[in-house]
Coordinates of C-alpha atoms and ligand atoms in Angstrom, one line a residue:
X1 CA 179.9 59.0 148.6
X2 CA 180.2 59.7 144.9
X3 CA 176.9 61.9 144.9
X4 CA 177.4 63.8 148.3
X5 CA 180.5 65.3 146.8
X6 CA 178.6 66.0 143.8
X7 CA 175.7 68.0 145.7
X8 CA 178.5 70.1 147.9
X9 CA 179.8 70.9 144.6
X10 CA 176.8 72.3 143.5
X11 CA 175.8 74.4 146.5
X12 CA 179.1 75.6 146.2
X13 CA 178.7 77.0 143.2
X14 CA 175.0 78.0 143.8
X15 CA 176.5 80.4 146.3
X16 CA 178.9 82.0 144.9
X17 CA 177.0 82.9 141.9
X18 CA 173.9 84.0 143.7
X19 CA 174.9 84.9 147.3
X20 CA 177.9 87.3 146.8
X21 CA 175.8 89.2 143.6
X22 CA 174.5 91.9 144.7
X23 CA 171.9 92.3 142.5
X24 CA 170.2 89.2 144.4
X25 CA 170.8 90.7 147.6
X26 CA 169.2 93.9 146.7
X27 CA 165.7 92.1 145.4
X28 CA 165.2 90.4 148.6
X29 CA 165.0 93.8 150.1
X30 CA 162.9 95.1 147.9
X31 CA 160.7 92.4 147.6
X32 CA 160.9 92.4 151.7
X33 CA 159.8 96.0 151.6
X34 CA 156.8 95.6 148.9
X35 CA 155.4 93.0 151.6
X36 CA 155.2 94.9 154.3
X37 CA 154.1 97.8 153.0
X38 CA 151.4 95.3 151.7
X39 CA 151.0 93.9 155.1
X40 CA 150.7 97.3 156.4
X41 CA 148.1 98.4 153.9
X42 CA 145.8 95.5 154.8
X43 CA 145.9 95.5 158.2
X44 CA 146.2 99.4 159.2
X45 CA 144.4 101.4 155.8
X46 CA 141.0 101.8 155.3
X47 CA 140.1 100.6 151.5
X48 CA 137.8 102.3 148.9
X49 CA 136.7 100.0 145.9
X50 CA 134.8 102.1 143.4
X51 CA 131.8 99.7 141.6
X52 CA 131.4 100.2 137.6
X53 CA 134.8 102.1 136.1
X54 CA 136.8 104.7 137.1
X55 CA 137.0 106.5 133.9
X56 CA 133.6 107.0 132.3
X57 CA 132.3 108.8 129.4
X58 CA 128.7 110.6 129.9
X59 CA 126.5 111.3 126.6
X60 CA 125.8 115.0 126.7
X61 CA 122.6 115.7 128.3
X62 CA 122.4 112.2 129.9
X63 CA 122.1 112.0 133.8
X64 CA 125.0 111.1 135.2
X65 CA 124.0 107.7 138.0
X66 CA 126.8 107.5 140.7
X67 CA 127.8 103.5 140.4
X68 CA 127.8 103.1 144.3
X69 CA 131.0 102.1 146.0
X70 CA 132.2 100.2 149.2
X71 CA 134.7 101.1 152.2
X72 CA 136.0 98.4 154.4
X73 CA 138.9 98.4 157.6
X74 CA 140.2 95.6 159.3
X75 CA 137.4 93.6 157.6
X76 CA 134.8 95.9 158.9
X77 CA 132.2 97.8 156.2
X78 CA 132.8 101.8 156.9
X79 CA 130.9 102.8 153.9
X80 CA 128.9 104.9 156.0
X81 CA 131.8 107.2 156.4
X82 CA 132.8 107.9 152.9
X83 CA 132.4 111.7 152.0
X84 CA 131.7 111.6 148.1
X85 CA 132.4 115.8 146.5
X86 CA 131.9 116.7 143.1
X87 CA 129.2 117.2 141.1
X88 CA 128.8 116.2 136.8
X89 CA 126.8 119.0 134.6
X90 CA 126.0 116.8 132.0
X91 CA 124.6 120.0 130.5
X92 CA 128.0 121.0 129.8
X93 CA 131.2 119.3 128.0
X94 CA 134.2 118.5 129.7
X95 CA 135.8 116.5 132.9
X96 CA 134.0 115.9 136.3
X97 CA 135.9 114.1 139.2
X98 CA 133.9 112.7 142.3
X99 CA 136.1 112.1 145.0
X100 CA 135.5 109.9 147.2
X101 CA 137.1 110.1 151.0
X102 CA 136.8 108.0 154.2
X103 CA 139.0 108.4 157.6
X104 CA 139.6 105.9 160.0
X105 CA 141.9 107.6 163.4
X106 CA 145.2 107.8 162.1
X107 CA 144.6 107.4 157.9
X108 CA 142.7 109.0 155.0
X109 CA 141.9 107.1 152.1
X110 CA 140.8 108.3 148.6
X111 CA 139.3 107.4 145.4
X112 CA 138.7 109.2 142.5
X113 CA 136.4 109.0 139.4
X114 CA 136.7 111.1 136.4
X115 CA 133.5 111.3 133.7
X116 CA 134.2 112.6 130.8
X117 CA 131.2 114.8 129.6
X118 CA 131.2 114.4 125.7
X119 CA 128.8 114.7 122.7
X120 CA 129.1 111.0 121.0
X121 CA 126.0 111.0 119.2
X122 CA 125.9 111.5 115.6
X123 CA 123.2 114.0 114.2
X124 CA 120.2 112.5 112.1
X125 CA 119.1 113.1 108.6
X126 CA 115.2 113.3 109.1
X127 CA 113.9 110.8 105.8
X128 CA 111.1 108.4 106.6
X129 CA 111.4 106.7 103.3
X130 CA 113.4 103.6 102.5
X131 CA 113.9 104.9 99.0
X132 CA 113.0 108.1 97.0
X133 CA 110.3 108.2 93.8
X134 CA 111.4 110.0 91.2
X135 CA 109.1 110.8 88.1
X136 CA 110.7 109.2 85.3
X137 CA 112.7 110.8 82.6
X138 CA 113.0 113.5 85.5
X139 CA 115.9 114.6 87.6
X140 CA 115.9 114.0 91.8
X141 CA 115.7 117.8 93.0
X142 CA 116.7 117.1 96.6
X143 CA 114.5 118.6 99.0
X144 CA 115.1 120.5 102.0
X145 CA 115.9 117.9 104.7
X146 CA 115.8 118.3 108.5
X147 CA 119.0 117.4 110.3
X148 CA 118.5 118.0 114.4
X149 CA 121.5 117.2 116.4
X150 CA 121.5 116.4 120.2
X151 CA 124.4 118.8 120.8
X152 CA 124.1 121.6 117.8
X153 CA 120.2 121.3 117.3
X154 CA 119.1 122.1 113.9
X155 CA 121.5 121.8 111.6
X156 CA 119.9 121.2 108.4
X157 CA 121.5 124.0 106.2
X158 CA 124.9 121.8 106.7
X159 CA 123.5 118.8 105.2
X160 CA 125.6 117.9 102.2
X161 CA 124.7 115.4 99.1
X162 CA 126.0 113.3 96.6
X163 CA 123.7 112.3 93.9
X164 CA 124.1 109.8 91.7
X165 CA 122.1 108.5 88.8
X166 CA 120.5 105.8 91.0
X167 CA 120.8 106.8 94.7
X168 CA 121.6 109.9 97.0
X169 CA 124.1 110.3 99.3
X170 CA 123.5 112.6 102.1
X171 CA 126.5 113.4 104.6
X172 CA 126.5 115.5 107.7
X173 CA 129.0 116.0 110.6
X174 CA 128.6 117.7 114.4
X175 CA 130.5 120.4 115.8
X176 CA 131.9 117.5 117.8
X177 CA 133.4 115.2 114.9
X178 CA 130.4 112.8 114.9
X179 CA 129.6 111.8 111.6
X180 CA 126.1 110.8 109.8
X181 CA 125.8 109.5 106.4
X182 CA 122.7 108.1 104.9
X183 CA 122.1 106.5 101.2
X184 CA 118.9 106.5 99.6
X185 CA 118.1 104.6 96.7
X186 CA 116.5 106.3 93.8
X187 CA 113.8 104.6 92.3
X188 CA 112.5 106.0 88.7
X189 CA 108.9 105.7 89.0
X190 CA 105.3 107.3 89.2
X191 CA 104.2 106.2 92.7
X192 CA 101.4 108.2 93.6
X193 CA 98.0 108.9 91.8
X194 CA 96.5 112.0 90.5
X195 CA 94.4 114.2 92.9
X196 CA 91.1 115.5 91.8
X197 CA 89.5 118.1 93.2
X198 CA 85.4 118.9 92.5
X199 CA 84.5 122.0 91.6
X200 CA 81.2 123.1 93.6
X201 CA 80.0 120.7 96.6
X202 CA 80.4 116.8 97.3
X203 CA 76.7 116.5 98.1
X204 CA 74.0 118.4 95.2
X205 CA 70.6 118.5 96.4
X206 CA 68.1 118.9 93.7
X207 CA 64.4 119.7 93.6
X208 CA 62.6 117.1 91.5
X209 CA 62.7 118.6 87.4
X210 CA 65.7 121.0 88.3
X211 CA 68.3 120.6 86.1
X212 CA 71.7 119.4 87.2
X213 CA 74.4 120.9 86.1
X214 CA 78.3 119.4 86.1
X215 CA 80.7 121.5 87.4
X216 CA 83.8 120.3 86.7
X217 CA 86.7 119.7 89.0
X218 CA 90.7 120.4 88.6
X219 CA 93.2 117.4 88.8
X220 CA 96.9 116.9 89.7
X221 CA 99.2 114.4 89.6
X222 CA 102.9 114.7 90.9
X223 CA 104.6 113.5 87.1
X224 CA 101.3 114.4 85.0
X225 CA 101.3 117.2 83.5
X226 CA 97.5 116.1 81.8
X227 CA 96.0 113.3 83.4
X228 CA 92.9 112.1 82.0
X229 CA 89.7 112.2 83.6
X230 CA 86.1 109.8 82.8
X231 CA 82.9 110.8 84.3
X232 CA 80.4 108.1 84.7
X233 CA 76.8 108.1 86.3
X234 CA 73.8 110.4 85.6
X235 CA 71.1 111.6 87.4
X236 CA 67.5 111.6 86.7
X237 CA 65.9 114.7 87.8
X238 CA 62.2 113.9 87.3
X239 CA 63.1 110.9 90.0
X240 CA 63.6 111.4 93.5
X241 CA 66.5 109.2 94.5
X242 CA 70.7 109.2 95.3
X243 CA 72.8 109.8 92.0
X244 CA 76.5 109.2 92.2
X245 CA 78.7 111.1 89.7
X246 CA 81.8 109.1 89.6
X247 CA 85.5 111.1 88.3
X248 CA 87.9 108.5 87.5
X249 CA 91.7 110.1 86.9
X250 CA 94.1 108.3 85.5
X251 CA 97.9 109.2 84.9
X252 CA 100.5 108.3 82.2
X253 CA 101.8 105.2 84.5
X254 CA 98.4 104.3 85.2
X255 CA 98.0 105.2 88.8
X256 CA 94.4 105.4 89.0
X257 CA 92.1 107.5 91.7
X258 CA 88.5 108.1 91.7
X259 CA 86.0 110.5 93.7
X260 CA 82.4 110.5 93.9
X261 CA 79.5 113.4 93.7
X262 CA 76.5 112.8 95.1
X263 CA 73.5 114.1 94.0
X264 CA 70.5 114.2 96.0
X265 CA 67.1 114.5 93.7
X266 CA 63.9 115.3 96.4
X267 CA 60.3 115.6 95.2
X268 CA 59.2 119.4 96.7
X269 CA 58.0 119.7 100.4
X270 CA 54.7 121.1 99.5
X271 CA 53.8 125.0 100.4
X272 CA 50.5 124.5 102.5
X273 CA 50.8 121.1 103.5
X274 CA 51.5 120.6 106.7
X275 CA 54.3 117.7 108.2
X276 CA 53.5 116.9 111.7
X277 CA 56.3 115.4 113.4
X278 CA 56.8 113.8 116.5
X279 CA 59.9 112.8 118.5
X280 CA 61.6 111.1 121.2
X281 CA 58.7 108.4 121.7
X282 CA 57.3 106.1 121.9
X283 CA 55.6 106.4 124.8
X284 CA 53.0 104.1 126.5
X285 CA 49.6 106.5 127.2
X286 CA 50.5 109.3 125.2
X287 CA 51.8 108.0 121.5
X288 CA 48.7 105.3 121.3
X289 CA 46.2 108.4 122.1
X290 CA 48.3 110.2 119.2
X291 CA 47.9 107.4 117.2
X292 CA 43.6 107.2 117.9
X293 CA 43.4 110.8 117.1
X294 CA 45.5 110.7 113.8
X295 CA 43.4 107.9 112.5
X296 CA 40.2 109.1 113.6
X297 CA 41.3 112.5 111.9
X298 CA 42.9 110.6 108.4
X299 CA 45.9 112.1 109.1
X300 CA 49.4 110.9 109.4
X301 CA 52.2 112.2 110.3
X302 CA 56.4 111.1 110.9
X303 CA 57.7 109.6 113.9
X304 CA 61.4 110.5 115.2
X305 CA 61.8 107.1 117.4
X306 CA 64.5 106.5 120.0
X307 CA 64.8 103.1 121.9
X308 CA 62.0 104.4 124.3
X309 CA 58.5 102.3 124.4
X310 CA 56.8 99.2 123.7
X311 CA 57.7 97.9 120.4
X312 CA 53.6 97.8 119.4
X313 CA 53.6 101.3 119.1
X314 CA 56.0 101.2 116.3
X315 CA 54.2 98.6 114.2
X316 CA 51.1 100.7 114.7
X317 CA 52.9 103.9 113.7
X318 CA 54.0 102.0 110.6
X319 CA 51.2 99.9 109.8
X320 CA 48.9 102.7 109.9
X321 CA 50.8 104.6 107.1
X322 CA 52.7 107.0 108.8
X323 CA 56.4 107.3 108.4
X324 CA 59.5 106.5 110.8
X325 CA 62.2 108.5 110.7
X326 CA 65.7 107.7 113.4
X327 CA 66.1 109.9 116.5
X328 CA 69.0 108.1 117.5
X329 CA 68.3 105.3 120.9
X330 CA 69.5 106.8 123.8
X331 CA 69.0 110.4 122.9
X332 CA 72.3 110.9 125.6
X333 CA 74.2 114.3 124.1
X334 CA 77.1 113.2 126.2
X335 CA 77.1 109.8 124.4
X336 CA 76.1 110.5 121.0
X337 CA 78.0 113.6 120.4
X338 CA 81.2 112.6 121.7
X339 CA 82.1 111.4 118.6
X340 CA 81.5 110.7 114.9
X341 CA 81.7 106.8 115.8
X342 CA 79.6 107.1 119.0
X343 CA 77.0 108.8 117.1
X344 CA 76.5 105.8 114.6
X345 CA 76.5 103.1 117.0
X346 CA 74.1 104.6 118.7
X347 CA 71.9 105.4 115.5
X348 CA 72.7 101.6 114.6
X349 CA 70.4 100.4 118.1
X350 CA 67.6 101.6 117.2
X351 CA 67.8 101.4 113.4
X352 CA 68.3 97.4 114.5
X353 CA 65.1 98.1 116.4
X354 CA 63.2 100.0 113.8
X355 CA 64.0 96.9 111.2
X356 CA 62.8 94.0 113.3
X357 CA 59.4 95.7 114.2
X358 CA 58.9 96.6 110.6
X359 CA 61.1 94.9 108.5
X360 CA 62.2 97.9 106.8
X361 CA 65.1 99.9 106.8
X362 CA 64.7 103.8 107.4
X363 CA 66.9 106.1 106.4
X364 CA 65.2 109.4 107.7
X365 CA 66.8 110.8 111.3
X366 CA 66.2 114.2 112.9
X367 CA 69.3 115.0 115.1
X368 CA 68.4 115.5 119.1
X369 CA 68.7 119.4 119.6
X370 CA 68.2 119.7 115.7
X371 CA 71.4 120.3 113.5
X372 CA 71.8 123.7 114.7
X373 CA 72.2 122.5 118.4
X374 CA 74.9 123.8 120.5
X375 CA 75.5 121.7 123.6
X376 CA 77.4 119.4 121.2
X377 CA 80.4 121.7 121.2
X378 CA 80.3 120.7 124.6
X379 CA 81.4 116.6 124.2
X380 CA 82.8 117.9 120.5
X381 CA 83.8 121.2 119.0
X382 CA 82.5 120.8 115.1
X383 CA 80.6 117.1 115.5
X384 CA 77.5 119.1 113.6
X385 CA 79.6 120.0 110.4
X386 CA 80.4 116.6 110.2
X387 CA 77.8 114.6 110.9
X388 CA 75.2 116.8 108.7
X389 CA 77.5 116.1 105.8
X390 CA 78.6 112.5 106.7
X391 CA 75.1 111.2 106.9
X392 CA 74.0 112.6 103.1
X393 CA 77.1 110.7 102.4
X394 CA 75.8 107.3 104.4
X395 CA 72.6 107.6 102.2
X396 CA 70.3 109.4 105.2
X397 CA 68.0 112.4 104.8
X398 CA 68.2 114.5 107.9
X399 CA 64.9 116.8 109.0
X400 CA 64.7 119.9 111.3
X401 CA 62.0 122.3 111.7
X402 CA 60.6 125.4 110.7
X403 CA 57.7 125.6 113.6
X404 CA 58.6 124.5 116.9
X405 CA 55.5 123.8 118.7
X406 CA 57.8 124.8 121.9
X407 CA 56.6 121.1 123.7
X408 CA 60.1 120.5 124.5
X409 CA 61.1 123.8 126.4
X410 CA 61.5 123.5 130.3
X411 CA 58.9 124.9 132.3
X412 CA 55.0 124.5 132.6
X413 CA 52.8 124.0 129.1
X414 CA 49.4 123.8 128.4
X415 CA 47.9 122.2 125.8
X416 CA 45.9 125.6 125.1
X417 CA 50.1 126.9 124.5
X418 CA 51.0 124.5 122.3
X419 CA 48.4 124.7 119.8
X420 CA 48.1 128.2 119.4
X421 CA 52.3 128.1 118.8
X422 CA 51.9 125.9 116.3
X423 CA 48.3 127.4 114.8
X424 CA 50.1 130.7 114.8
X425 CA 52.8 129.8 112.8
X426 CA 51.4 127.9 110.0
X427 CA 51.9 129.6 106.7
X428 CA 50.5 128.9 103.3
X429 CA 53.4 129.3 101.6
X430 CA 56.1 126.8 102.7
X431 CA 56.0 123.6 103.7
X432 CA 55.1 124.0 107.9
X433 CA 57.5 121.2 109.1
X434 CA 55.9 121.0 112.8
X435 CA 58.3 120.2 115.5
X436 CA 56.4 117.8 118.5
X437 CA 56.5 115.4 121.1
X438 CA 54.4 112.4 121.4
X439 CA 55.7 111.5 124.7
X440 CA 54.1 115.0 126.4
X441 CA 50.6 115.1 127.4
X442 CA 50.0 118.7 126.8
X443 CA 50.9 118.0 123.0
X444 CA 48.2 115.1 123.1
X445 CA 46.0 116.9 124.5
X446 CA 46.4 119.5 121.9
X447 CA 46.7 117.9 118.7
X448 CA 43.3 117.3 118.0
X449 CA 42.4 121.2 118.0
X450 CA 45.3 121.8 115.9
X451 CA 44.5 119.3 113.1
X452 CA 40.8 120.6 113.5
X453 CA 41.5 124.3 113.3
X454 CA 44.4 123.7 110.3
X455 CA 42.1 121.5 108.2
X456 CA 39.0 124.9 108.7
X457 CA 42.0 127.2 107.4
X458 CA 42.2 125.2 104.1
X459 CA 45.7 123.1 104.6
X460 CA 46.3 119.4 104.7
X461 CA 48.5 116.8 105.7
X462 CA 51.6 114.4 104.6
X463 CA 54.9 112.5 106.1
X464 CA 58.3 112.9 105.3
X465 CA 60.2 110.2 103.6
X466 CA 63.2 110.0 102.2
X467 CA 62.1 111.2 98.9
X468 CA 61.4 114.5 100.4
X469 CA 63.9 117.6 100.4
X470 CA 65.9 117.9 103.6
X471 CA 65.3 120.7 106.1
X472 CA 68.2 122.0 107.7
X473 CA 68.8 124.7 110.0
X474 CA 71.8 126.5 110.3
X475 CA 74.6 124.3 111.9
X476 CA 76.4 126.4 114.8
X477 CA 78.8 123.3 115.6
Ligands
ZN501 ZN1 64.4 114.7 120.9

């Protein structure tokens, strides 16, 4: 009984704190009204829910990507139906909004997203180097330093620095407020090596007993005022043979560089003698007929051999004292001057070839098309230049022509054609370097009138090797 009382009591009391305030009695309504407005939005409005954020901030220049979005009512997916307006020029600063819209019969919905197009990116200071080299005992002048901005573009003059003793402090901001700064340590020291610079050509060729004479070079060096230079190497001119000059600079912190002259000594190609030279073979029933006839004539002459042949040909043309010279293997223009590279690996084939038929190595070649040829601007512009100086350098002799017995030209030859080119040309005074081809059988067919008719008009015969002087036409690539 005690505790029913009690519980009345309370109730009692309950109510009239709560029931007659009207404070309570108000936030029932309101809290009635918030539900079915609620209610009513769920069951009767269409809904829009945006994916990704509704505020979003674009980098300047960067595509704006619509995030995608979905539309639902009554549980069904409308997003067919929304109608999205507004476009983003990300080209330009400020703020875009993309509405987004969808109808059912008696509602419209909306959503909106708002991009702010702004420049965030902070400009950059164009240094490569982790730290800067300073010479020592000298003072950092700061150099001109790019500074390219996504928003401003070049914006170098605004670059600003603050040096100190050991590093440099270089500070830049954007028309937009964004903000670079970039430290560089300063490091007191000589880092780089003098640069020397020959006088006169890389490559000297010399006649055997012509003097040689040094001619000098300049040198720099970036903290040197007077860097000091040795010469080492001399040259024997009474020997044919490869000298190397060496030039060895050296600065005050020791930074050493070094750069080599070569010079080329050749014994004289003879005026009146005649160098018969044959390319592009071997070939099976043409270079062995060549070979008969040069031996039954005493004769020899230089072979320019490719990978073409049977390798017997080769040992006869070397046993039988005549001299091999490297015509590169495939003899392919598209293949061996498409590149510096190309061009050695090619020459390496049938150098490879050349050594294990012999046992030597030969380090005389004759360039297909000759060193003035011009279909190699064709696979690449200025290969000639190059190669003609890069091979002297590799330690080859290269050989063109000064008769071209015209075996090689397109058309219809006879061997009556070929001899008088070449009989016609023949001088006593230079050394006739006779272009030929031992895989033609008009040029076999001619060569034992030529030697005949040559030997009656007083000249004679030797090979090329690689103590002889180079003959080079004029390079046109
Ligand atoms: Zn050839």
């Amino acid at each position: 009984m005690q505790a029913k009382i009690l519980l009345k009591r309370k109730l009692r009391r309950f109510r009239n704190k709560y029931y007659y305030n009207p404070i309570f009695g108000w936030s029932i309504v309101v809290i009635l009204i918030i539900f079915t407005i609620s209610l009513f939005d769920l069951l009767l409005l269409p809904h829009i829910n945006l994916n990704g954020n509704k505020i979003i901030f674009l980098e300047f220049k960067n595509n704006y990507k619509e995030l995608g979005y979905k539309a639902s009512y009554q549980g069904n997916d409308i997003t067919n139906n929304v109608k999205v307006k507004g476009q983003v020029n990300s080209n330009k600063l400020g703020t875009y909004k993309i509405i987004y819209k969808v109808k059912t019969k008696y509602f419209i919905r909306k959503a909106t997203r708002y991009i702010f197009v702004k420049d965030m990116t902070p400009p950059k200071i164009k240094i490569d180097n982790k730290s800067i080299y300073v010479c020592p005992n000298k003072k950092l002048v700061p150099k001109k330093i790019q500074v390219i901005d996504n928003y401003d573009g070049d914006i170098s003059k605004n670059l600003k620095y603050k040096l100190k003793k050991d590093s440099i402090t270089y500070y830049i901001s954007d028309s937009n407020g964004n903000k670079t700064t970039l430290k560089k340590k300063i490091i007191y020291k000589d880092k780089y090596p003098p640069k020397i610079i020959l006088n006169g050509d890389e490559n000297i060729f010399l006649s055997v007993g012509e003097p040689y004479n040094e001619q000098g070079y300049n040198v720099k060096d970036n903290c040197d005022d007077k860097p000091k230079v040795i010469i080492n190497g001399k040259v024997d001119i009474n020997k044919p043979g490869k000298y190397n000059i060496k030039y060895t600079a050296f600065d005050k912190s020791k930074n050493k560089s070094t750069i080599i002259r070569h010079v080329i000594v050749s014994s004289i190609n003879k005026p009146g003698v005649i160098y018969l030279t044959f390319d592009d073979g071997p070939h099976e029933g043409t270079t062995n007929i060549i070979l008969d006839i040069l031996k039954e004539e005493g004769v020899h002459a230089t072979f320019f051999v490719t990978s073409n042949g049977p390798d017997y040909l080769i040992k006869r043309e070397y046993s039988e004292g005549h001299s091999i010279g490297l015509h590169t293997s495939s003899h392919n223009y598209s293949i061996i001057y498409s590149s510096t590279e190309n061009f050695y690996k090619d020459l390496a084939i049938v150098n490879k070839r050349v050594k294990n038929i012999t046992g030597k190595e030969f380090h005389i070649i004759r360039f297909p098309g000759g060193s003035s040829n011009t279909v190699s601007k064709k696979y690449s512009p200025g290969i000639m230049s190059t190669l003609t100086k890069d091979v002297v350098n590799k330690g080859y002799k290269y050989f063109d022509w000064n008769i071209n017995s015209q075996d090689a030209e397109w058309g219809k030859h006879t061997s009556e054609e070929i001899k008088n080119n070449v009989i016609n040309s023949l001088r006593k005074d230079k050394a006739n370097i006779v272009l030929m081809h031992d895989i033609k059988p008009y040029t076999r067919d001619a060569l034992r009138d030529i030697i005949k008719i040559s030997k009656e008009q007083g000249y004679t015969f030797d090979v090329l090797t690689i103590d002889s002087a180079m003959v080079c036409q004029k390079v046109n690539n």
